[in-house]
Amino acid sequence: MEIIKELVPESERKPVIEDCLKVKFGHVFTDHMFVQEYKDGKWQNGVIKKVDNLSLHPGALVLHYGQEIFEGAKCFKTASGKFAMFRIKDNIARMNRSAAKLEMPQMDPEYAERAIKELIKVDERHIPTQEGCSLYIRPFMIATEPGLGVRPSSNFIFCVLLCPVGAYYPEGFKPAKIYSTDKYSRSAPRGTGDIKCGGNYAASLAGGEEAHKHGCSQMLWLDSRTHKYVEEVGSMNVFFVKEGTVYTAPLAGTILPGITRASVITLCKDNDIPVKEEALEIDELCKDIEAGRVTEIFGSGTAASICPVSELVYKEGRYVVSEGKIGPVTQKMYDLIIGIQRGNVEDKYGWLTYLD
Ligand code: COI
C-alpha cells in the first residue's frame, strides 16, 4: 500500500507556534493530516493532505452509535537533535485491540507506523523544541457507512492529526485535587473500559463536571460493581505510594492498559521501587492518607504524562496527601519518563522510534 502526498504549498503553511505552553491542549493543528479509507473489504491507499473537514453522510454510523476508537501518542525533539515517537508500536497494537472489540477493521501495524512517521516528517517544523512541549499524535478511526440500523459499518476512515502541545492540564506538573463518588462509573466488567473508544470519554463527562463542582479537576473512578475499589483518575491510570510500595489497579478488563502506566511499572521495577498491581479500597485509602501511610498519589497518561495529586475529596472528607507537595516517587517517574522521551536518559527498553 502506498502513501500519497497532496501537500499544502509552502507559501500557504501555518506559522510555527512560538510558545506551545500558552496554547490550549489540542487546539492548534499542524498543516497536514493522514486519511485512509476502508471500503470493499480492504484499506485503500492513504493520503497525507491539508487538515480539512471530513465529508460524512449524516447517517454515518459513527454519528449515531459511536463506532469510534482513538489513540494518543507523542513525538519529541531529543537531546541529539533527532525526533522520536514514544512507544508508538504499543499505541498501534492497542488500536488494533480496540478495533477488534468494536467490530472495526484491523490495520497493518507497519503501514500505520510508516504513515504516522511520514506525516510527522512532512510537518516536522511544527514539532516543539521547547521544554515541556511535544507533538501530540491523535490517530482515530470512525464508521462512515450511512444507516440507522444498529450494526457494524462496512466502511471506515482512519485519520491521524498532529498538535503541538504543552501541558494537558493548564496547571502543568502541579498537584491536582481529585474527587470521588459512587454516583458515576467509568466502565463495567466485560464492557469497553479496557479499550480506547470515544464513548468511554463521553460517559465520563458528567462525572468530570461533578468533580469540578467540588473544586477538583478530576474524578477518581471507583469500580462499577461494588463502588469500593479505585480504578482510574480523570482520563488517566492512577498510582498510590503506600508504605513505600507503589500500587495501581490490575488490568482486569475495566482499566485502560495505559502505555505510560506500563512504563511506570517497568521503571519502578528497574529502580528497586516495589510495585503491585492491586486495587486499593477507597475507605482504606482515605484512612491511610490520614494516617500518613499513603504518601503519594499520581495519575499517568500520554497527554498529561505524570500528574501529581495533592488532595482527595470523598464523602464529607478532604484528605491532603504529602502536605500538598510532589513526592519523590512521583518526581522520579516524571523525570525518568520525560528524560527517556527527550533522550536525556538512556532508552534501554527501545521505547523510542526515531523518524529516520
Ligand atoms: C491521552 O492521555 O493521550 C489520552 O488519550 C487522554 C485524553 C483523552 C487526552
Short mmCIF file of C-alpha atoms and ligand atoms in Angstrom, two decimals:
data_model
loop_
_atom_site.label_atom_id
_atom_site.label_comp_id
_atom_site.label_asym_id
_atom_site.label_seq_id
_atom_site.Cartn_x
_atom_site.Cartn_y
_atom_site.Cartn_z
CA MET A 1 0.00 0.00 0.00
CA GLU A 2 1.19 3.45 -0.86
CA ILE A 3 1.13 6.76 0.94
CA ILE A 4 0.05 9.51 -1.44
CA LYS A 5 1.14 13.07 -0.71
CA GLU A 6 -1.04 16.05 -1.65
CA LEU A 7 0.91 18.69 0.20
CA VAL A 8 -0.06 22.25 1.08
CA PRO A 9 2.09 24.73 -0.92
CA GLU A 10 4.92 26.07 1.29
CA SER A 11 3.60 29.63 0.99
CA GLU A 12 0.23 28.60 2.46
CA ARG A 13 1.56 26.73 5.50
CA LYS A 14 0.79 27.87 9.04
CA PRO A 15 3.33 29.73 11.17
CA VAL A 16 5.09 27.65 13.81
CA ILE A 17 3.78 28.22 17.35
CA GLU A 18 6.37 30.23 19.30
CA ASP A 19 5.21 29.27 22.80
CA CYS A 20 3.33 25.98 23.00
CA LEU A 21 2.86 26.36 26.75
CA LYS A 22 0.39 29.15 26.02
CA VAL A 23 -1.72 27.06 23.64
CA LYS A 24 -4.78 25.20 24.94
CA PHE A 25 -4.12 21.46 24.58
CA GLY A 26 -5.23 20.13 21.20
CA HIS A 27 -6.49 23.44 19.87
CA VAL A 28 -3.80 24.02 17.25
CA PHE A 29 -3.27 21.53 14.42
CA THR A 30 -0.36 21.23 12.02
CA ASP A 31 -0.79 21.70 8.26
CA HIS A 32 -1.37 18.09 7.27
CA MET A 33 -3.37 15.02 8.28
CA PHE A 34 -3.27 11.42 7.13
CA VAL A 35 -6.54 9.97 5.83
CA GLN A 36 -7.19 6.41 4.72
CA GLU A 37 -10.46 4.83 3.69
CA TYR A 38 -11.58 1.28 4.29
CA LYS A 39 -14.06 0.08 1.67
CA ASP A 40 -14.81 -3.03 -0.39
CA GLY A 41 -13.39 -5.06 2.46
CA LYS A 42 -9.93 -3.51 2.41
CA TRP A 43 -7.84 -0.47 3.27
CA GLN A 44 -7.17 1.86 0.33
CA ASN A 45 -4.03 3.92 -0.25
CA GLY A 46 -3.76 6.62 2.41
CA VAL A 47 -3.24 10.29 1.65
CA ILE A 48 -1.30 12.99 3.50
CA LYS A 49 -3.19 16.19 2.82
CA LYS A 50 -4.29 19.53 4.23
CA VAL A 51 -6.13 19.39 7.55
CA ASP A 52 -9.69 19.99 6.45
CA ASN A 53 -13.26 18.93 7.26
CA LEU A 54 -14.09 15.30 6.61
CA SER A 55 -17.11 14.78 4.42
CA LEU A 56 -19.57 12.41 6.11
CA HIS A 57 -23.11 11.33 5.25
CA PRO A 58 -25.34 12.47 8.17
CA GLY A 59 -26.40 8.84 8.52
CA ALA A 60 -22.78 7.67 9.09
CA LEU A 61 -22.87 5.06 11.83
CA VAL A 62 -20.28 6.85 13.96
CA LEU A 63 -22.70 9.77 14.39
CA HIS A 64 -25.47 7.58 15.74
CA TYR A 65 -23.95 4.62 17.50
CA GLY A 66 -20.46 5.86 18.29
CA GLN A 67 -18.41 3.25 16.43
CA GLU A 68 -15.15 5.14 17.01
CA ILE A 69 -11.72 4.44 18.50
CA PHE A 70 -8.65 6.59 19.01
CA GLU A 71 -5.12 6.74 20.35
CA GLY A 72 -2.86 9.35 21.85
CA ALA A 73 0.92 9.32 21.34
CA LYS A 74 3.72 11.87 21.32
CA CYS A 75 6.79 12.81 19.29
CA PHE A 76 9.70 14.67 20.90
CA LYS A 77 12.83 16.50 19.88
CA THR A 78 15.56 14.53 21.63
CA ALA A 79 18.87 15.76 23.04
CA SER A 80 20.72 14.57 19.89
CA GLY A 81 18.53 16.84 17.79
CA LYS A 82 16.67 13.88 16.26
CA PHE A 83 12.92 13.43 16.56
CA ALA A 84 11.43 10.35 18.16
CA MET A 85 7.98 8.92 18.92
CA PHE A 86 7.44 7.30 22.31
CA ARG A 87 6.18 3.67 22.25
CA ILE A 88 4.22 4.21 19.04
CA LYS A 89 4.15 0.47 18.29
CA ASP A 90 2.25 -0.05 21.54
CA ASN A 91 -0.29 2.56 20.53
CA ILE A 92 -0.87 0.88 17.18
CA ALA A 93 -1.19 -2.54 18.82
CA ARG A 94 -3.72 -1.13 21.29
CA MET A 95 -5.66 0.50 18.47
CA ASN A 96 -5.98 -2.89 16.80
CA ARG A 97 -7.27 -4.36 20.09
CA SER A 98 -9.80 -1.54 20.34
CA ALA A 99 -10.82 -2.15 16.70
CA ALA A 100 -11.39 -5.84 17.36
CA LYS A 101 -13.70 -5.08 20.28
CA LEU A 102 -15.82 -2.58 18.31
CA GLU A 103 -16.09 -4.68 15.12
CA MET A 104 -13.76 -2.40 13.20
CA PRO A 105 -11.07 -3.50 10.72
CA GLN A 106 -7.50 -4.32 11.73
CA MET A 107 -4.73 -2.08 10.47
CA ASP A 108 -1.39 -3.24 9.17
CA PRO A 109 0.84 -2.05 12.05
CA GLU A 110 3.84 -1.44 9.79
CA TYR A 111 1.85 0.65 7.35
CA ALA A 112 0.19 2.63 10.17
CA GLU A 113 3.59 3.36 11.73
CA ARG A 114 5.02 4.40 8.35
CA ALA A 115 2.01 6.67 7.72
CA ILE A 116 2.41 8.39 11.09
CA LYS A 117 6.15 8.76 10.55
CA GLU A 118 5.69 10.21 7.05
CA LEU A 119 3.02 12.61 8.29
CA ILE A 120 5.26 13.88 11.08
CA LYS A 121 8.18 14.27 8.69
CA VAL A 122 6.03 16.43 6.43
CA ASP A 123 5.08 18.63 9.41
CA GLU A 124 8.44 18.32 11.17
CA ARG A 125 8.84 22.08 11.63
CA HIS A 126 5.80 22.03 13.96
CA ILE A 127 7.48 19.68 16.46
CA PRO A 128 8.05 21.88 19.51
CA THR A 129 11.58 22.11 20.81
CA GLN A 130 10.53 23.94 23.98
CA GLU A 131 10.90 22.27 27.38
CA GLY A 132 7.62 20.67 28.47
CA CYS A 133 6.25 20.55 24.92
CA SER A 134 5.83 17.88 22.26
CA LEU A 135 3.90 16.96 19.15
CA TYR A 136 0.73 15.12 20.16
CA ILE A 137 -0.32 12.40 17.71
CA ARG A 138 -4.03 11.58 17.53
CA PRO A 139 -4.86 8.57 15.32
CA PHE A 140 -8.57 7.71 15.19
CA MET A 141 -10.96 5.52 13.24
CA ILE A 142 -14.65 6.17 12.51
CA ALA A 143 -17.51 4.22 10.95
CA THR A 144 -18.65 6.06 7.83
CA GLU A 145 -21.33 3.85 6.31
CA PRO A 146 -24.76 5.52 6.38
CA GLY A 147 -27.58 3.54 8.00
CA LEU A 148 -29.75 3.75 11.08
CA GLY A 149 -29.89 0.05 11.90
CA VAL A 150 -27.57 -0.88 14.75
CA ARG A 151 -24.83 -2.97 13.14
CA PRO A 152 -21.12 -2.74 12.33
CA SER A 153 -20.26 -0.39 9.48
CA SER A 154 -18.67 -1.74 6.29
CA ASN A 155 -16.78 1.49 5.61
CA PHE A 156 -14.37 3.39 7.81
CA ILE A 157 -11.91 6.26 7.82
CA PHE A 158 -8.59 6.10 9.65
CA CYS A 159 -7.21 9.55 10.22
CA VAL A 160 -4.19 10.98 12.05
CA LEU A 161 -3.99 14.53 13.36
CA LEU A 162 -0.99 16.28 14.91
CA CYS A 163 -1.00 19.07 17.51
CA PRO A 164 1.96 20.92 19.01
CA VAL A 165 1.17 20.83 22.74
CA GLY A 166 2.38 21.87 26.15
CA ALA A 167 0.83 20.55 29.35
CA TYR A 168 -2.53 18.75 29.17
CA TYR A 169 -3.81 20.32 32.37
CA PRO A 170 -3.39 24.09 32.46
CA GLU A 171 -1.69 23.77 35.87
CA GLY A 172 1.11 21.68 34.25
CA PHE A 173 3.20 19.44 36.54
CA LYS A 174 1.49 20.79 39.65
CA PRO A 175 -0.52 18.80 42.18
CA ALA A 176 -4.20 18.37 41.32
CA LYS A 177 -7.22 17.87 43.57
CA ILE A 178 -9.41 14.88 42.82
CA TYR A 179 -12.96 13.93 43.79
CA SER A 180 -14.60 10.55 44.21
CA THR A 181 -18.19 9.37 44.49
CA ASP A 182 -20.21 6.22 43.92
CA LYS A 183 -22.69 8.19 41.80
CA TYR A 184 -20.90 7.52 38.50
CA SER A 185 -18.85 4.70 36.98
CA ARG A 186 -16.40 4.87 34.10
CA SER A 187 -16.62 1.29 32.96
CA ALA A 188 -18.19 -2.07 33.70
CA PRO A 189 -16.71 -5.60 33.71
CA ARG A 190 -16.60 -7.03 30.17
CA GLY A 191 -17.51 -3.64 28.75
CA THR A 192 -15.26 -1.22 26.87
CA GLY A 193 -13.23 0.20 29.76
CA ASP A 194 -10.11 -1.61 28.57
CA ILE A 195 -10.13 -0.06 25.07
CA LYS A 196 -9.83 3.49 23.84
CA CYS A 197 -13.18 4.42 22.34
CA GLY A 198 -14.78 7.85 22.34
CA GLY A 199 -17.87 6.55 24.13
CA ASN A 200 -15.89 5.93 27.32
CA TYR A 201 -14.87 9.56 27.41
CA ALA A 202 -18.39 10.86 26.62
CA ALA A 203 -19.66 8.74 29.52
CA SER A 204 -17.08 10.32 31.83
CA LEU A 205 -18.12 13.92 31.22
CA ALA A 206 -20.94 14.22 33.78
CA GLY A 207 -18.68 12.74 36.48
CA GLY A 208 -15.91 15.15 35.49
CA GLU A 209 -18.30 18.09 35.83
CA GLU A 210 -19.35 16.86 39.26
CA ALA A 211 -15.67 16.82 40.28
CA HIS A 212 -15.32 20.43 39.08
CA LYS A 213 -18.35 21.44 41.17
CA HIS A 214 -16.48 20.15 44.21
CA GLY A 215 -13.42 22.25 43.39
CA CYS A 216 -11.47 19.32 41.93
CA SER A 217 -10.00 18.95 38.46
CA GLN A 218 -10.62 15.21 38.07
CA MET A 219 -12.81 12.32 39.12
CA LEU A 220 -11.29 9.32 40.88
CA TRP A 221 -13.31 6.48 39.39
CA LEU A 222 -14.47 3.57 41.51
CA ASP A 223 -15.32 0.11 40.20
CA SER A 224 -18.90 -0.11 38.97
CA ARG A 225 -19.82 -3.38 40.75
CA THR A 226 -19.06 -2.57 44.37
CA HIS A 227 -18.02 1.12 44.26
CA LYS A 228 -15.31 0.17 46.74
CA TYR A 229 -12.14 -0.05 44.66
CA VAL A 230 -10.23 2.73 42.99
CA GLU A 231 -9.69 2.22 39.26
CA GLU A 232 -8.62 5.35 37.33
CA VAL A 233 -8.42 9.12 37.66
CA GLY A 234 -9.81 11.52 35.04
CA SER A 235 -8.60 10.08 31.73
CA MET A 236 -5.50 8.55 33.36
CA ASN A 237 -4.38 5.46 35.24
CA VAL A 238 -3.71 6.09 38.90
CA PHE A 239 -0.90 5.13 41.28
CA PHE A 240 -0.62 5.26 45.08
CA VAL A 241 2.52 5.06 47.16
CA LYS A 242 1.66 3.22 50.36
CA GLU A 243 4.39 2.48 52.87
CA GLY A 244 7.00 2.59 50.13
CA THR A 245 5.15 0.29 47.69
CA VAL A 246 3.55 1.62 44.53
CA TYR A 247 0.01 0.32 43.88
CA THR A 248 -2.12 0.53 40.75
CA ALA A 249 -5.34 -1.29 39.84
CA PRO A 250 -4.79 -4.53 37.86
CA LEU A 251 -5.77 -4.86 34.20
CA ALA A 252 -8.86 -6.93 34.90
CA GLY A 253 -10.97 -5.67 32.00
CA THR A 254 -12.24 -2.34 33.30
CA ILE A 255 -8.95 -0.43 33.21
CA LEU A 256 -7.29 1.12 30.18
CA PRO A 257 -3.94 -0.62 29.63
CA GLY A 258 -2.12 2.68 29.64
CA ILE A 259 1.24 2.88 27.90
CA THR A 260 2.52 5.37 30.47
CA ARG A 261 1.10 3.04 33.16
CA ALA A 262 3.17 0.16 31.73
CA SER A 263 6.21 2.43 31.59
CA VAL A 264 5.81 3.44 35.25
CA ILE A 265 5.59 -0.23 36.31
CA THR A 266 8.75 -1.11 34.35
CA LEU A 267 10.62 1.91 35.71
CA CYS A 268 9.62 1.10 39.32
CA LYS A 269 10.82 -2.49 38.94
CA ASP A 270 14.10 -1.35 37.43
CA ASN A 271 14.69 1.22 40.15
CA ASP A 272 14.05 -1.09 43.09
CA ILE A 273 10.74 0.52 43.94
CA PRO A 274 8.29 -2.24 44.92
CA VAL A 275 5.21 -2.15 42.70
CA LYS A 276 1.96 -4.11 42.94
CA GLU A 277 -0.99 -4.33 40.55
CA GLU A 278 -3.61 -4.43 43.28
CA ALA A 279 -6.73 -2.34 43.68
CA LEU A 280 -6.99 -0.20 46.81
CA GLU A 281 -10.28 0.28 48.65
CA ILE A 282 -11.41 3.89 48.80
CA ASP A 283 -12.33 3.76 52.51
CA GLU A 284 -8.94 2.27 53.38
CA LEU A 285 -7.24 4.79 51.14
CA CYS A 286 -8.81 7.72 53.00
CA LYS A 287 -7.75 6.23 56.34
CA ASP A 288 -4.26 5.54 55.00
CA ILE A 289 -3.85 9.11 53.75
CA GLU A 290 -4.99 10.46 57.12
CA ALA A 291 -2.60 8.16 58.97
CA GLY A 292 0.28 9.15 56.68
CA ARG A 293 0.62 5.63 55.23
CA VAL A 294 -0.28 6.75 51.70
CA THR A 295 2.28 9.38 50.92
CA GLU A 296 1.82 9.96 47.20
CA ILE A 297 -0.87 9.73 44.52
CA PHE A 298 -0.27 10.38 40.84
CA GLY A 299 -2.04 9.87 37.53
CA SER A 300 -0.32 8.65 34.37
CA GLY A 301 -1.30 9.13 30.75
CA THR A 302 0.17 10.10 27.40
CA ALA A 303 -1.29 13.58 27.32
CA ALA A 304 -0.56 14.52 30.93
CA SER A 305 2.49 12.27 31.40
CA ILE A 306 2.66 12.14 35.24
CA CYS A 307 0.12 14.19 37.17
CA PRO A 308 0.71 14.60 40.92
CA VAL A 309 -2.31 14.64 43.24
CA SER A 310 -2.40 16.78 46.39
CA GLU A 311 -5.87 16.14 47.75
CA LEU A 312 -8.73 13.65 47.62
CA VAL A 313 -12.28 14.78 48.31
CA TYR A 314 -14.60 11.89 49.22
CA LYS A 315 -17.90 11.90 51.10
CA GLU A 316 -17.51 14.54 53.81
CA GLY A 317 -13.72 14.38 53.93
CA ARG A 318 -10.81 16.23 52.36
CA TYR A 319 -7.63 14.16 52.50
CA VAL A 320 -4.39 16.02 51.86
CA VAL A 321 -1.54 13.89 50.52
CA SER A 322 2.11 14.59 51.22
CA GLU A 323 1.25 18.07 52.58
CA GLY A 324 0.17 19.01 49.07
CA LYS A 325 3.72 18.62 47.72
CA ILE A 326 5.09 16.49 44.88
CA GLY A 327 6.50 13.29 46.41
CA PRO A 328 9.83 11.63 45.50
CA VAL A 329 8.39 8.65 43.56
CA THR A 330 6.11 10.92 41.52
CA GLN A 331 9.04 13.20 40.76
CA LYS A 332 11.30 10.26 39.87
CA MET A 333 8.74 8.75 37.48
CA TYR A 334 8.22 12.13 35.84
CA ASP A 335 11.95 12.73 35.47
CA LEU A 336 12.64 9.25 34.08
CA ILE A 337 9.78 9.26 31.58
CA ILE A 338 10.43 12.78 30.36
CA GLY A 339 14.17 12.01 30.39
CA ILE A 340 13.75 8.97 28.13
CA GLN A 341 11.32 10.79 25.84
CA ARG A 342 13.75 13.67 25.39
CA GLY A 343 16.81 11.47 25.05
CA ASN A 344 18.43 12.63 28.31
CA VAL A 345 18.05 9.23 29.99
CA GLU A 346 19.21 6.08 28.19
CA ASP A 347 16.36 4.35 26.32
CA LYS A 348 17.35 0.84 27.35
CA TYR A 349 13.87 -0.52 26.65
CA GLY A 350 13.77 0.59 22.99
CA TRP A 351 10.76 2.82 23.61
CA LEU A 352 11.79 5.48 21.10
CA THR A 353 11.13 5.21 17.37
CA TYR A 354 13.21 7.78 15.51
CA LEU A 355 11.80 9.49 12.45
CA ASP A 356 14.69 8.44 10.20
C1 COI B 1 -4.00 10.60 26.41
O1 COI B 1 -3.50 10.66 27.54
O2 COI B 1 -3.36 10.70 25.36
C2 COI B 1 -5.41 10.42 26.25
O3 COI B 1 -5.81 9.80 25.33
C3 COI B 1 -6.29 11.09 27.19
C4 COI B 1 -7.04 12.12 26.52
C5 COI B 1 -8.42 11.84 26.27
C6 COI B 1 -6.44 13.35 26.13
#
